[in-house]
mmCIF file of C-alpha atoms and ligand atoms in Angstrom:
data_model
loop_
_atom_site.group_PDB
_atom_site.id
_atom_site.type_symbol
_atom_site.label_atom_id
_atom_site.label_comp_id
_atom_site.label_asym_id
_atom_site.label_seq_id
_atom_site.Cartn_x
_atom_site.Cartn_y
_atom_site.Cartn_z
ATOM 1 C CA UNK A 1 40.010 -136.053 51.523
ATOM 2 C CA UNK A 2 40.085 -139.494 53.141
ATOM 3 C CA UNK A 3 38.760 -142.127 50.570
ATOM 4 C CA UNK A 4 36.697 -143.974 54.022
ATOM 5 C CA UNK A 5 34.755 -140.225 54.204
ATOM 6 C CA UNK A 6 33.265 -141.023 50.486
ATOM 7 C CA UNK A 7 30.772 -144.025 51.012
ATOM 8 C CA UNK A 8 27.620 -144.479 49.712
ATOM 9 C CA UNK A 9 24.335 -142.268 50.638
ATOM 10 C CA UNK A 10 20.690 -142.704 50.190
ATOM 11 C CA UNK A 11 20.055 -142.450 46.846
ATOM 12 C CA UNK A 12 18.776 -138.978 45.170
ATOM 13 C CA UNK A 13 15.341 -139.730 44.038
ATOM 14 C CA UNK A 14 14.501 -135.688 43.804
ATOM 15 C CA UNK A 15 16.454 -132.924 43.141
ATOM 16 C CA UNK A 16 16.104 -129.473 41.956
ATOM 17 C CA UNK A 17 18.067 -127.317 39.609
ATOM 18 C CA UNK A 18 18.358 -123.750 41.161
ATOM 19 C CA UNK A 19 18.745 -121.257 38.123
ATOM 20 C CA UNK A 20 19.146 -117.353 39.038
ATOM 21 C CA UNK A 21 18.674 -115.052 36.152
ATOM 22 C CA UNK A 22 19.006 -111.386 36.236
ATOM 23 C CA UNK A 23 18.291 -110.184 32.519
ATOM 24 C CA UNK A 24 18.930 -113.622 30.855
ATOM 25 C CA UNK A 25 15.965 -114.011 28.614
ATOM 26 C CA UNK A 26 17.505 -115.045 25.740
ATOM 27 C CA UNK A 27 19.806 -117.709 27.447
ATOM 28 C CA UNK A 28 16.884 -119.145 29.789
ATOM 29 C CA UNK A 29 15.133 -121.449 26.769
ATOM 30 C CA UNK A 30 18.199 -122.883 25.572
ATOM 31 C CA UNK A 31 19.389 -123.896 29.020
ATOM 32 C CA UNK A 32 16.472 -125.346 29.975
ATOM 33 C CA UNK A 33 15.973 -127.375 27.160
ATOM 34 C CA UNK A 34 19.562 -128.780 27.971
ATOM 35 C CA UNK A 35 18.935 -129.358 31.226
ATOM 36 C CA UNK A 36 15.231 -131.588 30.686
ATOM 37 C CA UNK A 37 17.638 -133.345 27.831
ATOM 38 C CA UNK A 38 20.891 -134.353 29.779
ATOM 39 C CA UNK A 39 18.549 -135.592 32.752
ATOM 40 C CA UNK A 40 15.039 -135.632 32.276
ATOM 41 C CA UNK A 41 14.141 -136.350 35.659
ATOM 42 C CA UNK A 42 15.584 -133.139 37.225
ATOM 43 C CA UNK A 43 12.861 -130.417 38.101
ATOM 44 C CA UNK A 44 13.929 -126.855 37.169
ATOM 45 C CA UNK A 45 13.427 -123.596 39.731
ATOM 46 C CA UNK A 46 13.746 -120.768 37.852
ATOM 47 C CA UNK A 47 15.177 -117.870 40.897
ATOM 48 C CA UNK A 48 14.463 -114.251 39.045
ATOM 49 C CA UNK A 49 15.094 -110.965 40.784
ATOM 50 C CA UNK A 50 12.612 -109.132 38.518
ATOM 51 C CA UNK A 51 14.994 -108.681 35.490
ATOM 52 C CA UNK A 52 14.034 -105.812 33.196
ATOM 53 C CA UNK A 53 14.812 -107.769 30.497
ATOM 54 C CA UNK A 54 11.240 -110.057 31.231
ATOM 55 C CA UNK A 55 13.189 -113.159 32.012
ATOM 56 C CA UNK A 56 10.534 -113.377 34.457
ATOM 57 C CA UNK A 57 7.971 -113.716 31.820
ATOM 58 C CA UNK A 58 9.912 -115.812 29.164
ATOM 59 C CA UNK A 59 10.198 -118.446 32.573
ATOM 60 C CA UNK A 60 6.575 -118.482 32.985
ATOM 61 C CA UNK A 61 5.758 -118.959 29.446
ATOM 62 C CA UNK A 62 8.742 -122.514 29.674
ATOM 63 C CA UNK A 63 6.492 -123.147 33.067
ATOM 64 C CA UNK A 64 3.052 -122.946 31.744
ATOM 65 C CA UNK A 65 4.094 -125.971 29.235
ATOM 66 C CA UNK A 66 6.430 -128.003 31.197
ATOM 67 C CA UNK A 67 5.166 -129.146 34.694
ATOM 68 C CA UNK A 68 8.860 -129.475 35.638
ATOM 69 C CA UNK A 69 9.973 -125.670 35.466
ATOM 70 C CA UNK A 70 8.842 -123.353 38.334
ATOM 71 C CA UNK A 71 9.525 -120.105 38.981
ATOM 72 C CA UNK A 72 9.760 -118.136 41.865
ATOM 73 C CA UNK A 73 9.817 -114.316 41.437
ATOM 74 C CA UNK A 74 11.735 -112.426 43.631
ATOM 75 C CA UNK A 75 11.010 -108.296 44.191
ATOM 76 C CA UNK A 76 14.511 -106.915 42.798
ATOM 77 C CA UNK A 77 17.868 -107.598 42.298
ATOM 78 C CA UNK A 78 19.535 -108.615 45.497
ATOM 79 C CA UNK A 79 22.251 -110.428 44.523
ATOM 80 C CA UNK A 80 22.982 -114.569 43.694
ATOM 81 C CA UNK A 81 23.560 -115.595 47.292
ATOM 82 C CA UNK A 82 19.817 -113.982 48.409
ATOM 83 C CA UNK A 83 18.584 -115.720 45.081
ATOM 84 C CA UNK A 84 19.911 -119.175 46.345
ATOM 85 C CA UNK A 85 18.943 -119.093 49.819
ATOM 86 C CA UNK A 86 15.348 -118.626 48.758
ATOM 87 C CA UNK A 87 15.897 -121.420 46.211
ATOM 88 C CA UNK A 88 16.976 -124.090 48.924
ATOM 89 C CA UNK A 89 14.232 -122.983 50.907
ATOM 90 C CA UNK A 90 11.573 -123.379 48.359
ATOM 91 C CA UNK A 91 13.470 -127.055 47.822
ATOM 92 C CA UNK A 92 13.665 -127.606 51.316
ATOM 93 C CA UNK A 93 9.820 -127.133 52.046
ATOM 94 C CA UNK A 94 8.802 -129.271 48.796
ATOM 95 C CA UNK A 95 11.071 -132.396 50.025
ATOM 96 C CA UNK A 96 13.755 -132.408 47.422
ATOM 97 C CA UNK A 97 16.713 -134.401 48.255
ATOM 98 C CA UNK A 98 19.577 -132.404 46.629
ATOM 99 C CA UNK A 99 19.796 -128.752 45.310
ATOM 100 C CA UNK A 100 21.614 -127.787 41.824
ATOM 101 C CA UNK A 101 23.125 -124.595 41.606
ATOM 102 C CA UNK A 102 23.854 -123.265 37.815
ATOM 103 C CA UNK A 103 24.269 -120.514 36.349
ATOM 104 C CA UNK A 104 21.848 -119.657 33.332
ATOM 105 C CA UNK A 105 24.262 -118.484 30.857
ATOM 106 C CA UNK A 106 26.104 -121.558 29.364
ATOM 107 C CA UNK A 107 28.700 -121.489 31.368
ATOM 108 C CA UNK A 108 27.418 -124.445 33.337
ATOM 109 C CA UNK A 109 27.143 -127.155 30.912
ATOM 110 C CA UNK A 110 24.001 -129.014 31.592
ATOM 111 C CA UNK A 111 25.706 -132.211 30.106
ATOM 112 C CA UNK A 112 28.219 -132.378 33.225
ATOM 113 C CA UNK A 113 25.187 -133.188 35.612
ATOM 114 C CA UNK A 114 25.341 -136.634 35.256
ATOM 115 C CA UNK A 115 28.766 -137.047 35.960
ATOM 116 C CA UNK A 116 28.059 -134.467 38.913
ATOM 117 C CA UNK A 117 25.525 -136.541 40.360
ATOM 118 C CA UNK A 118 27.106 -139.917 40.340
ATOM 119 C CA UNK A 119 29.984 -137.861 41.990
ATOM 120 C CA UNK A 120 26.822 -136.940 44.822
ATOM 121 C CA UNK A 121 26.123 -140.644 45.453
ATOM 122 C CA UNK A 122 28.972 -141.165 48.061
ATOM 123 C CA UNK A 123 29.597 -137.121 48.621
ATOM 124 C CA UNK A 124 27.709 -134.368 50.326
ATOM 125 C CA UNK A 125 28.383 -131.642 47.991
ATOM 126 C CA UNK A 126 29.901 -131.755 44.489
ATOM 127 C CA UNK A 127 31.338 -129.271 42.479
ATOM 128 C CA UNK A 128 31.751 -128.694 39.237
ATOM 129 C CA UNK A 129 35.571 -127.449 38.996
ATOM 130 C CA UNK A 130 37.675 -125.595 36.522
ATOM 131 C CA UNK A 131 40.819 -126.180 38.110
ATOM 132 C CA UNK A 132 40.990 -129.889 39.159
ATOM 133 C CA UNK A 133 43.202 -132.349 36.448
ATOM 134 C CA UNK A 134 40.391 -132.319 33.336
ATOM 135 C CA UNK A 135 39.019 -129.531 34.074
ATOM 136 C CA UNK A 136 38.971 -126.217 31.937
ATOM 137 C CA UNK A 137 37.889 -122.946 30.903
ATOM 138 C CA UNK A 138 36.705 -122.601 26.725
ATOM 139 C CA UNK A 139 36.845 -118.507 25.720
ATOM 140 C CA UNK A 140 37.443 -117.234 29.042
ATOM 141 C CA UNK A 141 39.543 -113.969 29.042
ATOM 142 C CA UNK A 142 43.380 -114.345 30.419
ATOM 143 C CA UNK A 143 42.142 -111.499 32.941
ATOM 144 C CA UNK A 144 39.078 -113.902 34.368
ATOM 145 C CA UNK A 145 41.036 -116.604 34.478
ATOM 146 C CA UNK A 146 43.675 -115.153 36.909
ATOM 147 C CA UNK A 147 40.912 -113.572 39.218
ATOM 148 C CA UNK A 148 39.666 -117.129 39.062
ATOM 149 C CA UNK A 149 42.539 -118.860 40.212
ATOM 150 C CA UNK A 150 43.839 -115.929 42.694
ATOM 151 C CA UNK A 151 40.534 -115.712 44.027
ATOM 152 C CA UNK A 152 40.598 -119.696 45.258
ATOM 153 C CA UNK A 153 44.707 -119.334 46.004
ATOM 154 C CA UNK A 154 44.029 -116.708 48.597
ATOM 155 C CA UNK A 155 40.690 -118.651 49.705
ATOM 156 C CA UNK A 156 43.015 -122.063 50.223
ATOM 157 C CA UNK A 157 45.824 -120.156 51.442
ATOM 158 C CA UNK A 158 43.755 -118.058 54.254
ATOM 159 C CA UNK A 159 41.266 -120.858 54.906
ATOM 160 C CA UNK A 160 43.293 -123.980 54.614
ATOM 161 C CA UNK A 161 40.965 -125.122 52.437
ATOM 162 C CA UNK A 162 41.533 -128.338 49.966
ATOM 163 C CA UNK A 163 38.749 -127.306 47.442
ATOM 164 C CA UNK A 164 40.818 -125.868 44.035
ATOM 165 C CA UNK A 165 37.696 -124.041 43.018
ATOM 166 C CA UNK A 166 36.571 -122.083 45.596
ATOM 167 C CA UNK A 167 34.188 -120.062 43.770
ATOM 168 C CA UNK A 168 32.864 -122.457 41.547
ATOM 169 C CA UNK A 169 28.978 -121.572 41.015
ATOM 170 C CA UNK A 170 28.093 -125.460 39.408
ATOM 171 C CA UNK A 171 27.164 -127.931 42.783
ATOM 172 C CA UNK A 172 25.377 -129.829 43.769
ATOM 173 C CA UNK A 173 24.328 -130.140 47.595
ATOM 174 C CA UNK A 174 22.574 -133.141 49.561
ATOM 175 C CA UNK A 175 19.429 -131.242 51.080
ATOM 176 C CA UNK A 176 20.805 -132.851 54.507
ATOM 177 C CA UNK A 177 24.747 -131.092 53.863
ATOM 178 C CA UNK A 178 22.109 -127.722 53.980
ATOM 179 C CA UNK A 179 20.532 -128.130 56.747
ATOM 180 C CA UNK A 180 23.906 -129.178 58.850
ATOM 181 C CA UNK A 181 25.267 -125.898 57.301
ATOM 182 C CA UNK A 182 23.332 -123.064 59.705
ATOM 183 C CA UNK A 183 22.558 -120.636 56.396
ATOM 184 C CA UNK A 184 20.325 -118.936 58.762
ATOM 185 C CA UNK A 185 22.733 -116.145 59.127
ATOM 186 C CA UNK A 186 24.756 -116.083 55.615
ATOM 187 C CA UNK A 187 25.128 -112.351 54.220
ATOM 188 C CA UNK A 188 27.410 -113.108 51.249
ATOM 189 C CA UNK A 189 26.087 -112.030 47.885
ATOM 190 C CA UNK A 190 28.584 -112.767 45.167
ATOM 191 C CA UNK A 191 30.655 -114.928 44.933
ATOM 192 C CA UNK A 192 31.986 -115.055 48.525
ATOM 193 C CA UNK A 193 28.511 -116.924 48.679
ATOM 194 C CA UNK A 194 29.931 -120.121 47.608
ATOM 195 C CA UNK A 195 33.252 -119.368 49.396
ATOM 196 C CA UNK A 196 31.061 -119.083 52.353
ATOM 197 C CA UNK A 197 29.031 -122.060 51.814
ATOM 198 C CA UNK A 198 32.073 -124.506 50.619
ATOM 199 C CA UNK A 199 33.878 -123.521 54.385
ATOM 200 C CA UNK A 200 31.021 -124.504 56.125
ATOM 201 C CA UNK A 201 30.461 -127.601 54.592
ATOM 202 C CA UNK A 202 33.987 -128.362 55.665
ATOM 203 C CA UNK A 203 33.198 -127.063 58.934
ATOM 204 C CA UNK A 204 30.709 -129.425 59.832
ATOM 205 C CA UNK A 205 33.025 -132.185 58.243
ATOM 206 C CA UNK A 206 30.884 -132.856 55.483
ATOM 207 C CA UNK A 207 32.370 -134.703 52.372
ATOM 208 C CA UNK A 208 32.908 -132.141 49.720
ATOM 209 C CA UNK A 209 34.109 -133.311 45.915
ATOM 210 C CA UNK A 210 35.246 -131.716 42.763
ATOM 211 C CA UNK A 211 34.372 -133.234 39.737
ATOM 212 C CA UNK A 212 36.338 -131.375 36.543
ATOM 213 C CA UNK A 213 34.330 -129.427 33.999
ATOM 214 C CA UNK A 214 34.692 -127.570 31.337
ATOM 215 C CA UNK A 215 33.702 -124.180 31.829
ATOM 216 C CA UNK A 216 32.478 -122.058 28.405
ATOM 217 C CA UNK A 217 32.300 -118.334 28.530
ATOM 218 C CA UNK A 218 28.925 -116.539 28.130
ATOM 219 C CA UNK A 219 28.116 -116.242 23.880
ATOM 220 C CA UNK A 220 24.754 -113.810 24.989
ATOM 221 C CA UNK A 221 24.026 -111.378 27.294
ATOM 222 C CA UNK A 222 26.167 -109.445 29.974
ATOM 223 C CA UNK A 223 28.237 -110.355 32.949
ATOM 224 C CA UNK A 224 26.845 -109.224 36.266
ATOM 225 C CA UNK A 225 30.408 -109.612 37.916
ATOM 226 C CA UNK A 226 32.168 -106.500 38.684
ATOM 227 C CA UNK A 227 34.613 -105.112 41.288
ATOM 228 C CA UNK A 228 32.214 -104.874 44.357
ATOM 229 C CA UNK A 229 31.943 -108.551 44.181
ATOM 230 C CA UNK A 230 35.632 -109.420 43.892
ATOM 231 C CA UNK A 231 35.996 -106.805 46.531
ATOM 232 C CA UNK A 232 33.463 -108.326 48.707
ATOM 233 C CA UNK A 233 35.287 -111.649 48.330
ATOM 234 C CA UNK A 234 38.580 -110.559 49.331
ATOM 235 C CA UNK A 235 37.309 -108.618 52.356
ATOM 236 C CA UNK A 236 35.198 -111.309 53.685
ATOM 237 C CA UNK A 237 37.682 -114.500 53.276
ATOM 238 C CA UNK A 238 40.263 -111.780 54.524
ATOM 239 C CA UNK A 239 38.087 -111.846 57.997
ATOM 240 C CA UNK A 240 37.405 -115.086 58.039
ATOM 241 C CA UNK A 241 41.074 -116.233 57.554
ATOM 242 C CA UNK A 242 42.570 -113.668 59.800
ATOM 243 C CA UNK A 243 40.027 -115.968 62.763
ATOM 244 C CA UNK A 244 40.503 -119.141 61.279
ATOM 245 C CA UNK A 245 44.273 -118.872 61.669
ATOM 246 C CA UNK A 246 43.794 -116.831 65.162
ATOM 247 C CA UNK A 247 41.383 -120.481 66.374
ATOM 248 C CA UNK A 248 44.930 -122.465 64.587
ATOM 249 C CA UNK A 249 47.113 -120.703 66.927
ATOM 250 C CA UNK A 250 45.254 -120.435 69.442
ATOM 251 C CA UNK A 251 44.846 -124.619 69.956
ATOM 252 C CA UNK A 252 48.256 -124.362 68.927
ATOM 253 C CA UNK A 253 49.202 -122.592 72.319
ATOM 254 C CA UNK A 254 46.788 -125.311 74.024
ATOM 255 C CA UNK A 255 44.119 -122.385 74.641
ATOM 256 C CA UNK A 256 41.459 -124.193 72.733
ATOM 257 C CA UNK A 257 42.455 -128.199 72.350
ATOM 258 C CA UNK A 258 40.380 -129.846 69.731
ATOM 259 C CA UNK A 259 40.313 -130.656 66.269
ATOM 260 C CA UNK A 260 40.757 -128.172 63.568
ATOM 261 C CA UNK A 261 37.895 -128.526 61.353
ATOM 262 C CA UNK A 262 39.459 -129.528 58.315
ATOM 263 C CA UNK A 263 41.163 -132.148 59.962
ATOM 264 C CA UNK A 264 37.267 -133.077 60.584
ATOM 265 C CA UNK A 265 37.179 -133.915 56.374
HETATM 266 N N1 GTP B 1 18.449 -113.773 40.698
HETATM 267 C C1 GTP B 1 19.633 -113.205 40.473
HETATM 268 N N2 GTP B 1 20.463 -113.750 39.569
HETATM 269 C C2 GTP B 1 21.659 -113.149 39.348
HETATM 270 C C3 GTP B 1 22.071 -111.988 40.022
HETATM 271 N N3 GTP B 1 23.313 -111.644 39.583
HETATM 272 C C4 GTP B 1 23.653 -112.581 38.668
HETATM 273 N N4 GTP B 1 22.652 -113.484 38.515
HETATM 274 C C5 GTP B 1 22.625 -114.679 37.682
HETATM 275 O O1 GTP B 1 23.641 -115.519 38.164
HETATM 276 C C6 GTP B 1 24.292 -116.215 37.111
HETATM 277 C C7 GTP B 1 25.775 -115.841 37.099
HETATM 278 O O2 GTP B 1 25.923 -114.466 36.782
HETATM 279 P P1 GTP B 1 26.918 -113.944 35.633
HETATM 280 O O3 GTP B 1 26.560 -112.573 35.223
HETATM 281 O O4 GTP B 1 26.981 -114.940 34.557
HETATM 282 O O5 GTP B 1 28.206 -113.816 36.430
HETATM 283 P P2 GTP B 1 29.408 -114.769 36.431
HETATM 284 O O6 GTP B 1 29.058 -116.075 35.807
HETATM 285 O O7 GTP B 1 29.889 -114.771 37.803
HETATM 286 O O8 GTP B 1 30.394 -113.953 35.539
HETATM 287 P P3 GTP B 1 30.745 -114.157 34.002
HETATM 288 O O9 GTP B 1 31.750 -115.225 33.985
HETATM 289 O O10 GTP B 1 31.263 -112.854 33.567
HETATM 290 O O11 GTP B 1 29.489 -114.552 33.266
HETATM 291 C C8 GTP B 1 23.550 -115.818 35.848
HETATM 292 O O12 GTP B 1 22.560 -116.766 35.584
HETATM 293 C C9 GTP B 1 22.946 -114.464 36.230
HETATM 294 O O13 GTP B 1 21.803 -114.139 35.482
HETATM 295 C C10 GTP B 1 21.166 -111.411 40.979
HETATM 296 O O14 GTP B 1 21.424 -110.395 41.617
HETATM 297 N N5 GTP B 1 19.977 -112.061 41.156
HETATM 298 MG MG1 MG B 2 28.489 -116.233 33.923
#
């Protein structure tokens, strides 16, 4: 990343933590309460795909006292991506400047968003990385840890991309990266979602930056990962690699001059 492509934006006067829950009704309190403590100013949108569990209901009860939390409740479980694309939209229509994305579980320390947002004045999305110098995982299984890291290996390696944590869930965007970003038409649902949405950031030569964090496996609750998602990953980075390097050659060959778009970074 060139240093000259990290100056200084408008300020963030509003932004909006985007929390999707799926049966997390135990974690949802305590991560809320983190979040209103680390940075009190932060509004909270609670995304729930009608968990059985009655997250749902435990979100309304945090909303109904704190003016701060909203909730939008969403028919069925439909996967994060679908969750977050209705959470920038509801941000986008109220007029936030910047969209949080965290996970609900712990994993995301709340405490990292202010380092996360300084990061954000001079970038136009940040994220919150597990395998930058500083950065770590606390309690995460050996197994996790090398999906983790093959999962953003094969990302860089297919996409050329210079983000070490390709599938890190913990960002924040500028509401203006968004819109620049066409989301109109993405499908992903796992995490190829934020695979997706780091290469087209890049794409439209938007300043992306990873700030370390320490990542701290889930103490309640279940995992929603599971093989369709890694296999969803690998299939879709597989396509988009196999035309990202077809557009290298092909400029290479002088059939399409023009920048290659992470020269654009
Ligand atoms: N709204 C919504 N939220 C979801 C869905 N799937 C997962 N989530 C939430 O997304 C966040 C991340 O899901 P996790 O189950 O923790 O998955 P993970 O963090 O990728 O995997 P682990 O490291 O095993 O926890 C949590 O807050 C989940 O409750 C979904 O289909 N819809
Ligand atoms: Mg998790």
């Amino acid at each position: 990343m060139p240093e000259n492509a990290r100056r200084a934006r408008k300020p963030i006067q509003r932004a909006v933590v985007l929390v999707p829950t799926y049966n997390e009704r135990e974690n949802l309190p305590l991560i809320i309460e983190r979040v209103r403590a680390a940075v009190p100013w932060l509004d909270v949108l609670v995304l729930d795909d009608n968990s059985p569990d009655g997250t749902g209901e435990v979100a309304d009860e945090i909303a109904a006292t704190d003016r701060q939390v909203h909730v939008l409740h969403r028919p069925g479980k439909q996967g994060l991506g679908a969750a977050y694309l209705a959470g920038f939209a509801w941000a986008a229509e109220r007029g936030y400047d910047a969209m949080i994305e965290m996970d609900a579980d712990g994993s995301h320390r709340p405490e990292h968003l202010p380092a996360m947002l300084d990061a954000a004045t001079t970038a136009d999305l940040v994220i919150g990385s597990r395998w930058v110098k500083g950065g770590e995982t606390v309690n995460w299984p050996l197994s996790r840890q090398l999906i983790s890291r093959g999962g953003s290996l094969y990302t860089r390696l297919l996409l050329g991309v210079p983000v070490h944590d390709c599938t890190a869930g913990f960002r924040v965007y500028r509401a203006t990266a968004l819109e620049k970003m066409a989301l109109s038409d993405v499908a992903s649902a796992g995490y190829c979602f934020q695979i997706d949405l780091t290469r087209r950031a890049l794409d439209r030569g938007l300043t992306v930056v990873e700030v370390p964090i320490s990542f701290v496996e889930r103490e309640i609750g279940d995992s929603k990962m599971n093989g369709d998602i890694v296999r969803e990953a690998m299939v879709r980075v597989g396509q988009w690699g196999v035309k990202h390097r077809a557009a290298q050659l092909g400029r290479l060959l002088g059939w399409r001059p023009g920048e290659s778009w992470h020269d654009l970074t």
